Short mmCIF file of C-alpha atoms and ligand atoms in Angstrom, two decimals:
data_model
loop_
_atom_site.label_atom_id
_atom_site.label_comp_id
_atom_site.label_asym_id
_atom_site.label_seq_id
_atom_site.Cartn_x
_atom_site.Cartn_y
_atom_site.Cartn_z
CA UNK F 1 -16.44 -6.25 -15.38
CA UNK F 2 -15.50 -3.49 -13.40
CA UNK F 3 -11.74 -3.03 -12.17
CA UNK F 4 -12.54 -4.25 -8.03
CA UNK F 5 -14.72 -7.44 -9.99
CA UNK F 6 -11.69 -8.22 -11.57
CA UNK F 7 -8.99 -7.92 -8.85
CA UNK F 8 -11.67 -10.18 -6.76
CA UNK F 9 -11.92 -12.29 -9.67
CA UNK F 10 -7.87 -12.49 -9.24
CA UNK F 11 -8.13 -12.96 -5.53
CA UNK F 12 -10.21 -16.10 -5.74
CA UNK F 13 -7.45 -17.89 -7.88
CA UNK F 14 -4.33 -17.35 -5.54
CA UNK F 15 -6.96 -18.04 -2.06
CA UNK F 16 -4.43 -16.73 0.06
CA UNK F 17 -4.43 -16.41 3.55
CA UNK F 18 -4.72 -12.90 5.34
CA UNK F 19 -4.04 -11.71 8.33
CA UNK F 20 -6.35 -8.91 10.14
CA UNK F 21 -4.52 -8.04 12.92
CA UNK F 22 -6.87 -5.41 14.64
CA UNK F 23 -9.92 -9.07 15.29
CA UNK F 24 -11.85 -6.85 18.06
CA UNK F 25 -12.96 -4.50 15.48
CA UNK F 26 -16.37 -3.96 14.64
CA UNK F 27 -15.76 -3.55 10.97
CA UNK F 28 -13.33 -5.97 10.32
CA UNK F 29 -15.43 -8.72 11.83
CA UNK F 30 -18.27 -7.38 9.44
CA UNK F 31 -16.02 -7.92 7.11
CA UNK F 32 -15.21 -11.95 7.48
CA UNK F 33 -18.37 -12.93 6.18
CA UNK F 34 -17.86 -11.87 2.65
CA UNK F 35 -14.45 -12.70 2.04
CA UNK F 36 -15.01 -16.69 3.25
CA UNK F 37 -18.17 -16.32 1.22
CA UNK F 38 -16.81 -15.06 -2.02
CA UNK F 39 -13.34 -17.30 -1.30
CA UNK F 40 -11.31 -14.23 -1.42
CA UNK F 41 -9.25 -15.13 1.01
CA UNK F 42 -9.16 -17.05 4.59
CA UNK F 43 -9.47 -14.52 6.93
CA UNK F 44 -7.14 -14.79 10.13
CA UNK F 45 -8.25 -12.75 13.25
CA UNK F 46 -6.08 -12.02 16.00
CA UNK F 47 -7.17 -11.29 19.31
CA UNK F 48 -8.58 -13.51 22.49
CA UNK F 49 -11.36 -15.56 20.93
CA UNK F 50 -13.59 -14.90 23.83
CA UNK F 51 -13.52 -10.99 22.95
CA UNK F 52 -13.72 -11.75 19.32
CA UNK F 53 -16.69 -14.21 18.92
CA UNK F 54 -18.73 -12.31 21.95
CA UNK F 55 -18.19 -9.13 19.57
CA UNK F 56 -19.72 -11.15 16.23
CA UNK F 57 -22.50 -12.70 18.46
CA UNK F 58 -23.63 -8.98 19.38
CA UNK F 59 -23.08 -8.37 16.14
CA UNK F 60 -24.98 -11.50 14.59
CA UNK F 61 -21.68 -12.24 12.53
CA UNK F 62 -20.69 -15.69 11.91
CA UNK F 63 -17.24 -16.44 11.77
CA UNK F 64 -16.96 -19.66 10.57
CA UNK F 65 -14.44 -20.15 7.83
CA UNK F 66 -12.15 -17.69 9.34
CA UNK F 67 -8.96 -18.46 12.16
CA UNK F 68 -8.85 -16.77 15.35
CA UNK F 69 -5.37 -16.56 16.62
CA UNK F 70 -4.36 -15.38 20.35
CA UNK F 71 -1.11 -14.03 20.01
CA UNK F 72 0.69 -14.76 23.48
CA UNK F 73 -1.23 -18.46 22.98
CA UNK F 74 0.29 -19.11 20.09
CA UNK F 75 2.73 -21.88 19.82
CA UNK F 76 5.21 -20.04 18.07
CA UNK F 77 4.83 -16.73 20.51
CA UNK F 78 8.21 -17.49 21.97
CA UNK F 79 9.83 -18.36 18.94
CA UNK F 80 8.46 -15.10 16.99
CA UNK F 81 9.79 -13.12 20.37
CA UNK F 82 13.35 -14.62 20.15
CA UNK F 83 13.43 -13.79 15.78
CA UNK F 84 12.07 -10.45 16.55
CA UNK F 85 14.68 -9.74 19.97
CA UNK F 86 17.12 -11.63 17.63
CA UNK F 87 16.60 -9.04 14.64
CA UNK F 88 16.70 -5.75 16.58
CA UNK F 89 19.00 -6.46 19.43
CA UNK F 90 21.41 -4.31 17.99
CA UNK F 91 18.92 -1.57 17.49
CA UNK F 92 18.65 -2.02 21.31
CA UNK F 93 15.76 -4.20 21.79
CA UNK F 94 15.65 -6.36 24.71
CA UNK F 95 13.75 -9.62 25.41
CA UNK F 96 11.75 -7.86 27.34
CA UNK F 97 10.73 -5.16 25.17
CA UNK F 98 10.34 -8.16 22.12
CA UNK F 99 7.98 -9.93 24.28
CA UNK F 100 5.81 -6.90 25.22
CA UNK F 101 5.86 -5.34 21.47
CA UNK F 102 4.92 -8.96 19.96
CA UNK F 103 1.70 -9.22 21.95
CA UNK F 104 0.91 -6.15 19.74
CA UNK F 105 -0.97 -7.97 17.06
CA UNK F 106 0.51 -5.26 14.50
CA UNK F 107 3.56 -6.66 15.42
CA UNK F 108 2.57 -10.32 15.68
CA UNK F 109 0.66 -10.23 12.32
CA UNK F 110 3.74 -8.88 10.08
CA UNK F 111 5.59 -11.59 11.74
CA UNK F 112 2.88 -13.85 10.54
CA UNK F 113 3.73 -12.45 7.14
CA UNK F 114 7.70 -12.62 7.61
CA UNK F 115 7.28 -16.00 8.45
CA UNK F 116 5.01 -17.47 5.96
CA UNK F 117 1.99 -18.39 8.63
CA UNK F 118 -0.25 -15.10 6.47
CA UNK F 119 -0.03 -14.15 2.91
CA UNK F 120 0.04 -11.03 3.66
CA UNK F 121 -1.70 -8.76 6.19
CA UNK F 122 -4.43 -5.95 6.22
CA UNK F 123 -5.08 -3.03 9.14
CA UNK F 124 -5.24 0.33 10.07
CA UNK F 125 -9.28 0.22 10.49
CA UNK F 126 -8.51 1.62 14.00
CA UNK F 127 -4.61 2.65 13.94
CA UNK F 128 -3.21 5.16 12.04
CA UNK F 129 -0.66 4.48 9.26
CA UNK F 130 2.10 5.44 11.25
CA UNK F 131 1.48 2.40 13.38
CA UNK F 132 0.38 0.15 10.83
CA UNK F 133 3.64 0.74 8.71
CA UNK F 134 6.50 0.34 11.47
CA UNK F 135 6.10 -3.17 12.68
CA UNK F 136 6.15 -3.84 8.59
CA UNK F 137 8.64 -2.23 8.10
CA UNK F 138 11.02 -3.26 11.31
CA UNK F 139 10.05 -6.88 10.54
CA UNK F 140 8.88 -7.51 6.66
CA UNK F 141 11.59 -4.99 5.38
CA UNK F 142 11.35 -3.65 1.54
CA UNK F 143 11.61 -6.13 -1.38
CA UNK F 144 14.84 -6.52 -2.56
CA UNK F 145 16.47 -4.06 -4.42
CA UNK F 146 14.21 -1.14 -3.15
CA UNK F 147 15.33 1.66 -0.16
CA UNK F 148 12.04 3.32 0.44
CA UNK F 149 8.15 2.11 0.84
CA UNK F 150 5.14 4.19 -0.98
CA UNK F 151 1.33 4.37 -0.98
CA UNK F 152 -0.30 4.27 -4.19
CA UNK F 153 -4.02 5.01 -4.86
CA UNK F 154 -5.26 3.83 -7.80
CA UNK F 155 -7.82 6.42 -9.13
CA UNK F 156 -10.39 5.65 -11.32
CA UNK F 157 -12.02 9.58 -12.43
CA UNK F 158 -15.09 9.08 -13.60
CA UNK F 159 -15.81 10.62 -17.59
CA UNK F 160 -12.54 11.55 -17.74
CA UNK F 161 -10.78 11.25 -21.30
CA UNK F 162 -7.20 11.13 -19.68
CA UNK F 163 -5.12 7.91 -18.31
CA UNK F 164 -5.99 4.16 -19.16
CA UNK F 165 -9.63 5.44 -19.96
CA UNK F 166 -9.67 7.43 -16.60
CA UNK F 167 -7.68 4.95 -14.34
CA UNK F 168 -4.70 6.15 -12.51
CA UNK F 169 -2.05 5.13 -10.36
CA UNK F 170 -1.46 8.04 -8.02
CA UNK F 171 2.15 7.70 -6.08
CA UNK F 172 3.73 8.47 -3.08
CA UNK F 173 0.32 9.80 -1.44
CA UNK F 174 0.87 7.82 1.71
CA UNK F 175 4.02 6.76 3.03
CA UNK F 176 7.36 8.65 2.67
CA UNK F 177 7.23 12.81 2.87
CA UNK F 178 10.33 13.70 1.43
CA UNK F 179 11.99 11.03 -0.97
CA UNK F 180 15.15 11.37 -2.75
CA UNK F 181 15.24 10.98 -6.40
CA UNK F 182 16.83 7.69 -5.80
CA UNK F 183 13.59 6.91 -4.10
CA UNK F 184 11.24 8.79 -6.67
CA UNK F 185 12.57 6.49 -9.39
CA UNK F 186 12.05 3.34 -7.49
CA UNK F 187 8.33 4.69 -6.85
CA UNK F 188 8.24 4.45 -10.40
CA UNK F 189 8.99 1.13 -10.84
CA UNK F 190 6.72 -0.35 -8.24
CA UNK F 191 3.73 1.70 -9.69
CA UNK F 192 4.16 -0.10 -12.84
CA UNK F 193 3.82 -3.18 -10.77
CA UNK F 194 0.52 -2.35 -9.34
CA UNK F 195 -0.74 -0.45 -12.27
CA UNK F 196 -0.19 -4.23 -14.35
CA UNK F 197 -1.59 -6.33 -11.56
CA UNK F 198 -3.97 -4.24 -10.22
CA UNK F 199 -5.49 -2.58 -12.45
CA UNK F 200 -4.70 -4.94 -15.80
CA UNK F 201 -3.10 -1.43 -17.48
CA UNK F 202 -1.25 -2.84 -21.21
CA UNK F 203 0.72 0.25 -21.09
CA UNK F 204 1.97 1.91 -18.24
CA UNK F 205 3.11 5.31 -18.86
CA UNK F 206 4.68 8.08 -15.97
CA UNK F 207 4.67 11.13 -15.40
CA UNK F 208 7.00 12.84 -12.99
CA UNK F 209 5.50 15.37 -11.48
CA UNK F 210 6.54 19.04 -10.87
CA UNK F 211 6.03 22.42 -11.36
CA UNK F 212 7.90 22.76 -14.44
CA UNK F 213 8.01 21.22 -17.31
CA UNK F 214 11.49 20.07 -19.22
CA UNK F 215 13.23 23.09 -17.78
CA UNK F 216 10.35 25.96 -17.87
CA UNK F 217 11.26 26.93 -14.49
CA UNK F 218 14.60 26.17 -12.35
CA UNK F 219 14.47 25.55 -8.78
CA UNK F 220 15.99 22.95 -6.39
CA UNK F 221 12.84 21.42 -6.32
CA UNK F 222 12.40 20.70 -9.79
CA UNK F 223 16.04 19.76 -10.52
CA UNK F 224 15.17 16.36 -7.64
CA UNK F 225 12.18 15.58 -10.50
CA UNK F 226 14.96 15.49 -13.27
CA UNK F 227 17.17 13.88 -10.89
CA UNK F 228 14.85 11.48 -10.40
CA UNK F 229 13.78 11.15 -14.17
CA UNK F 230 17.32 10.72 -15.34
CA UNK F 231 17.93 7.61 -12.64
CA UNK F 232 14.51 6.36 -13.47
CA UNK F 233 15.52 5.76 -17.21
CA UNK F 234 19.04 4.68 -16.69
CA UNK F 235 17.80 2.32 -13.98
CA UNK F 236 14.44 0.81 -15.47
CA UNK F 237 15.39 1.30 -19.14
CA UNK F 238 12.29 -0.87 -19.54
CA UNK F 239 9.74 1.94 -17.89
CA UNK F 240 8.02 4.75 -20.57
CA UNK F 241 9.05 7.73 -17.88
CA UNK F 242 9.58 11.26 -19.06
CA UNK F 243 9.46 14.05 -16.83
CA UNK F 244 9.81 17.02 -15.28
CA UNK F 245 5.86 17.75 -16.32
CA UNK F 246 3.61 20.11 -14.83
CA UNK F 247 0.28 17.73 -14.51
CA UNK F 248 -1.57 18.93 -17.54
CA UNK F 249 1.46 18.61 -20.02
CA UNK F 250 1.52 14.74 -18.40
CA UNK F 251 -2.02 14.45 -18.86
CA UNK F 252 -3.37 16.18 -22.07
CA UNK F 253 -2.34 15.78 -25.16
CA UNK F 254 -2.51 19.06 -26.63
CA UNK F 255 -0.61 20.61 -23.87
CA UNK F 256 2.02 17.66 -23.55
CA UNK F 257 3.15 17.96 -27.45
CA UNK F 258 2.94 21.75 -26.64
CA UNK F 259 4.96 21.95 -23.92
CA UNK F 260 7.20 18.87 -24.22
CA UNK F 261 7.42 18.09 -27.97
CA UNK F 262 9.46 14.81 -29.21
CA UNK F 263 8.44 13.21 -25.48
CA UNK F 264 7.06 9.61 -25.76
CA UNK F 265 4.67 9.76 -22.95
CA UNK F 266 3.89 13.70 -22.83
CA UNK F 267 -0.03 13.77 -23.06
CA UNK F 268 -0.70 10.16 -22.28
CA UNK F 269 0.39 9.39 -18.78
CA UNK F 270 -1.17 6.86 -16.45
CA UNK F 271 0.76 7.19 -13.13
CA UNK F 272 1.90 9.89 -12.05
CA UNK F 273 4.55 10.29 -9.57
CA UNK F 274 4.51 13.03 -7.08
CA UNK F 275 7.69 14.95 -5.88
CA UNK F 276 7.02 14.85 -2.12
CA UNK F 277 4.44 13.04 0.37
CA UNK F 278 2.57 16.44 0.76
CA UNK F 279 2.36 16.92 -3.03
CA UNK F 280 0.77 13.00 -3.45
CA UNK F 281 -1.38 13.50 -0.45
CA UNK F 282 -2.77 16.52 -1.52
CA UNK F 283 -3.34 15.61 -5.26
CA UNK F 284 -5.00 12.22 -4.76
CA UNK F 285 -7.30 13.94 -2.12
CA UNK F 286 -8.45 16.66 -4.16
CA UNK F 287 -9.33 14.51 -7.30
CA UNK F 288 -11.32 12.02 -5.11
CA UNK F 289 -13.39 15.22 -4.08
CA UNK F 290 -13.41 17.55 -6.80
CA UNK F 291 -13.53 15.05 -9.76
CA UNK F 292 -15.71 12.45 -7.74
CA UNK F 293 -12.99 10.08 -8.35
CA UNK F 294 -13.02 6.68 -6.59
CA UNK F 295 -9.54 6.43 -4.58
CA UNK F 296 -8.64 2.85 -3.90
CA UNK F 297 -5.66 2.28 -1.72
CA UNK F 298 -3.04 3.07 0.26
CA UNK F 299 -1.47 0.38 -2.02
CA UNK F 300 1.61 -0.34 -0.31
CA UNK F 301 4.37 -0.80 -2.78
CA UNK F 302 7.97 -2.25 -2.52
CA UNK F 303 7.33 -3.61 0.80
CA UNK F 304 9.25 -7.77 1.04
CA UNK F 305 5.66 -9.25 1.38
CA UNK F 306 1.85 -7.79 0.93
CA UNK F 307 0.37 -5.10 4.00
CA UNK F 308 -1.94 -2.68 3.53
CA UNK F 309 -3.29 -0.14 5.64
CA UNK F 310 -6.97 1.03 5.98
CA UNK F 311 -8.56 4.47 6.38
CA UNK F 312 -9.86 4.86 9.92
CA UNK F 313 -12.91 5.76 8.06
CA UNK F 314 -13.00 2.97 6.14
CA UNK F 315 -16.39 0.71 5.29
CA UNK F 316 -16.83 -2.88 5.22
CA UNK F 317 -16.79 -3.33 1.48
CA UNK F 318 -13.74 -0.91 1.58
CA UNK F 319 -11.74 -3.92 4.09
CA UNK F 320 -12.73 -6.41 1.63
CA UNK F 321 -12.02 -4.70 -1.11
CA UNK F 322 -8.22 -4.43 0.18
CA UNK F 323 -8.08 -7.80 1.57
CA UNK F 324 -8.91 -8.90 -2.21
CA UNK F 325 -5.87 -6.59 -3.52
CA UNK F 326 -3.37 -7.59 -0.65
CA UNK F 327 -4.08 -11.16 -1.89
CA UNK F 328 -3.46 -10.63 -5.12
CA UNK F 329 -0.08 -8.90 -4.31
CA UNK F 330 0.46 -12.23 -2.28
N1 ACO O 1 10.53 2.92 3.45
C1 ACO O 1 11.17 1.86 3.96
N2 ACO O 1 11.55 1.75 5.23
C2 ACO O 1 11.30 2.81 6.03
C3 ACO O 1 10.65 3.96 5.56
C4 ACO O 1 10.25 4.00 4.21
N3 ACO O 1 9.60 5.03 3.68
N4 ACO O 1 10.52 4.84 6.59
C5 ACO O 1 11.08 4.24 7.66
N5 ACO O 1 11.54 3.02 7.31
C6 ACO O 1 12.18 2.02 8.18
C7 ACO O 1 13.35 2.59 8.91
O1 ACO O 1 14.51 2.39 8.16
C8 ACO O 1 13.32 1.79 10.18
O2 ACO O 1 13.90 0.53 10.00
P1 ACO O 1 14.91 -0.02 11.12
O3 ACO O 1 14.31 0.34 12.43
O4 ACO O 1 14.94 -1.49 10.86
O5 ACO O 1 16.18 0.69 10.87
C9 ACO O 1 11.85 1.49 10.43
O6 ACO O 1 11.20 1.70 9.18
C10 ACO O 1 11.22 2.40 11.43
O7 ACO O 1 11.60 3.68 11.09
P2 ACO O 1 11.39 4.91 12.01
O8 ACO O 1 12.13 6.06 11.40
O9 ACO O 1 11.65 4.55 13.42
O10 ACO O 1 9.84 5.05 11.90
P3 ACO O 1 9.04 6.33 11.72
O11 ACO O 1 8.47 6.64 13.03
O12 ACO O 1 9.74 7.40 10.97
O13 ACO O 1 7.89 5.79 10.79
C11 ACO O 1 6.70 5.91 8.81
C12 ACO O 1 8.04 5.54 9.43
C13 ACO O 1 5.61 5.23 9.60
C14 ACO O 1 6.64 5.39 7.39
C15 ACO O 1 6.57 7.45 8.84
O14 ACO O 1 7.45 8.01 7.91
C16 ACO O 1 5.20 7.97 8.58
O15 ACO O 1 4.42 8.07 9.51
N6 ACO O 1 4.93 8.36 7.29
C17 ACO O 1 3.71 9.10 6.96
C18 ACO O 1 2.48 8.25 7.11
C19 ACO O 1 1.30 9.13 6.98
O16 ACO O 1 0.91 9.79 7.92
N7 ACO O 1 0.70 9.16 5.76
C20 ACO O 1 -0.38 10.03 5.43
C21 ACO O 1 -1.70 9.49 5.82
S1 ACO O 1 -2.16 8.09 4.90
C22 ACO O 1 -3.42 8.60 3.89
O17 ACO O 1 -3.86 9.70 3.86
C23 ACO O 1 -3.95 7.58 3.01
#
């Protein structure tokens, strides 16, 4: 079974309930008919139902099995404006400005999520991850204990003898550009998390990525990665996390015992934590194209409750395919 079989195997047991905030989009639509098929998930569409069923008639998509939810129609739209004004009024909301923003299903559907009415949620088909991310973040918050959100791609490289037999998780490529090492080390922690749940890893082992390795060069830069290293260990004693390595010594064996001898994951590592957002960007977008790799994700990790956010280019199969991870996170 491949590793998307099994997360959909996974989805079908919890049958959560999603939320697809952007329901007037062609793709997402497309989309409904597999998951209620395959019981991934039921599917909740927001947007006017008129708009959204004459768009799957001219589409010949049939909807059935899946919610269609009006936002400003919805019984609890008043009560979802006064949490939301209630939440941010110091941040100088008003109840105007609540009212207006939660008729933005982005909004809307995290508070969907917040509340318990969705599982989780799943967008970004045609917003961009900026927009995607701050209503989650205003409303859902982080999960407890955790300051900053990432974006994790898993990878999975295809003949490659490195990682969990070529899987990787690949973090922060998506969401926060220049973390602390307070922040790096909590990265660390919630990759573990989606490299066990996700992608079924026994063995979880990171990197921490620089351009040094255990002191070969010294730079500001580099002394964040042992920063981050150091709280990593003292604060998840239970994580296998070594760093600073350059990427090879993390990745290849012979170079790891080389150039970090007596490390216990030097050589071996599965995740691989990046020092800034253009660093993880960069890195996960190069090995998709240059190794063929397939990149699945943004992943969003240490967010209070499951959202993910789609490509803009994203397919059909690549919204269900997320749908099915979100509701595993659920
Ligand atoms: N983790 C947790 N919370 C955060 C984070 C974070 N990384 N960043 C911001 N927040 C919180 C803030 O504390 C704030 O909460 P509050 O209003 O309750 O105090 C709220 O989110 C909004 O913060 P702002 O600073 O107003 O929002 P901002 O406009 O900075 O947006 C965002 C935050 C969206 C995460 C921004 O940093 C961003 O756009 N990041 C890069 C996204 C991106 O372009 N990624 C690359 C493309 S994705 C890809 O290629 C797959």
């Amino acid at each position: 079974m491949t590793l998307l079989e099994q997360i959909k195997e996974k989805a079908k047991v919890k049958a959560k309930t999603i939320v697809l905030p952007e329901g007037t989009e062609e793709r997402t639509i497309q989309a409904v008919p597999t998951l209620v098929r395959e019981k991934l998930a039921h599917p909740i569409l927001l947007g006017d139902p008129a708009a959204v069923k004459g768009l799957a008639d001219k589409l010949g998509v049939d909807l059935s099995g899946a919610e269609i939810v009006n936002p400003t129609e919805a019984p609890y739209f008043d009560d979802f404006v006064q949490a939301f004004y209630e939440m941010r009024k110091d941040k100088g909301m008003t109840p105007d400005k609540a009212k207006d923003l939660m008729a933005d299903p982005l909004y809307f559907g995290s508070m969907m999520v917040k509340t318990g009415k969705a599982d989780g949620e799943v967008a970004g088909a045609e917003n961009t991850t900026g927009d995607v991310l701050r209503p989650a973040l205003q409303i859902i918050k982080t999960a407890p204990g955790i300051s900053a959100v990432s974006g994790a791609f898993i990878m999975i490289v295809p003949n490659c003898p490195y990682g969990d037999n070529g899987v990787f998780v690949f973090a922060d490529c998506a969401v926060t550009p220049n973390p602390t090492a307070e922040q790096m080390a909590e990265f660390a922690k919630a990759s573990v998390g989606t490299a066990v749940d996700l992608c079924g890893m026994k063995e979880p082992k990171i990197g921490m990525l620089s351009f040094s390795t255990k002191g070969s060069a010294s730079h500001e830069l580099v002394d964040k990665v042992v920063k981050a290293t150091e709280i990593a260990k003292a604060k998840f004693p239970e994580l296998a996390v070594d760093g600073e390595f350059q990427a090879d010594a993390a990745l290849v064996p012979k170079v790891g015992a080389s150039k970090a001898p007596g490390s216990p994951v030097a050589g071996q590592c599965n995740i691989l934590i990046f020092p800034d957002l253009q660093a993880g960007n960069i890195g996960y977008k190069l090995v998709q194209r240059l190794a063929g790799a397939e990149a699945i994700g943004p992943i969003l990790q240490g967010i209070g409750k499951p959202v993910n956010d789609l490509s803009r280019g994203c397919s059909v199969e690549d919204i269900v395919n997320v749908v099915a991870m979100t509701a595993v996170r659920a």
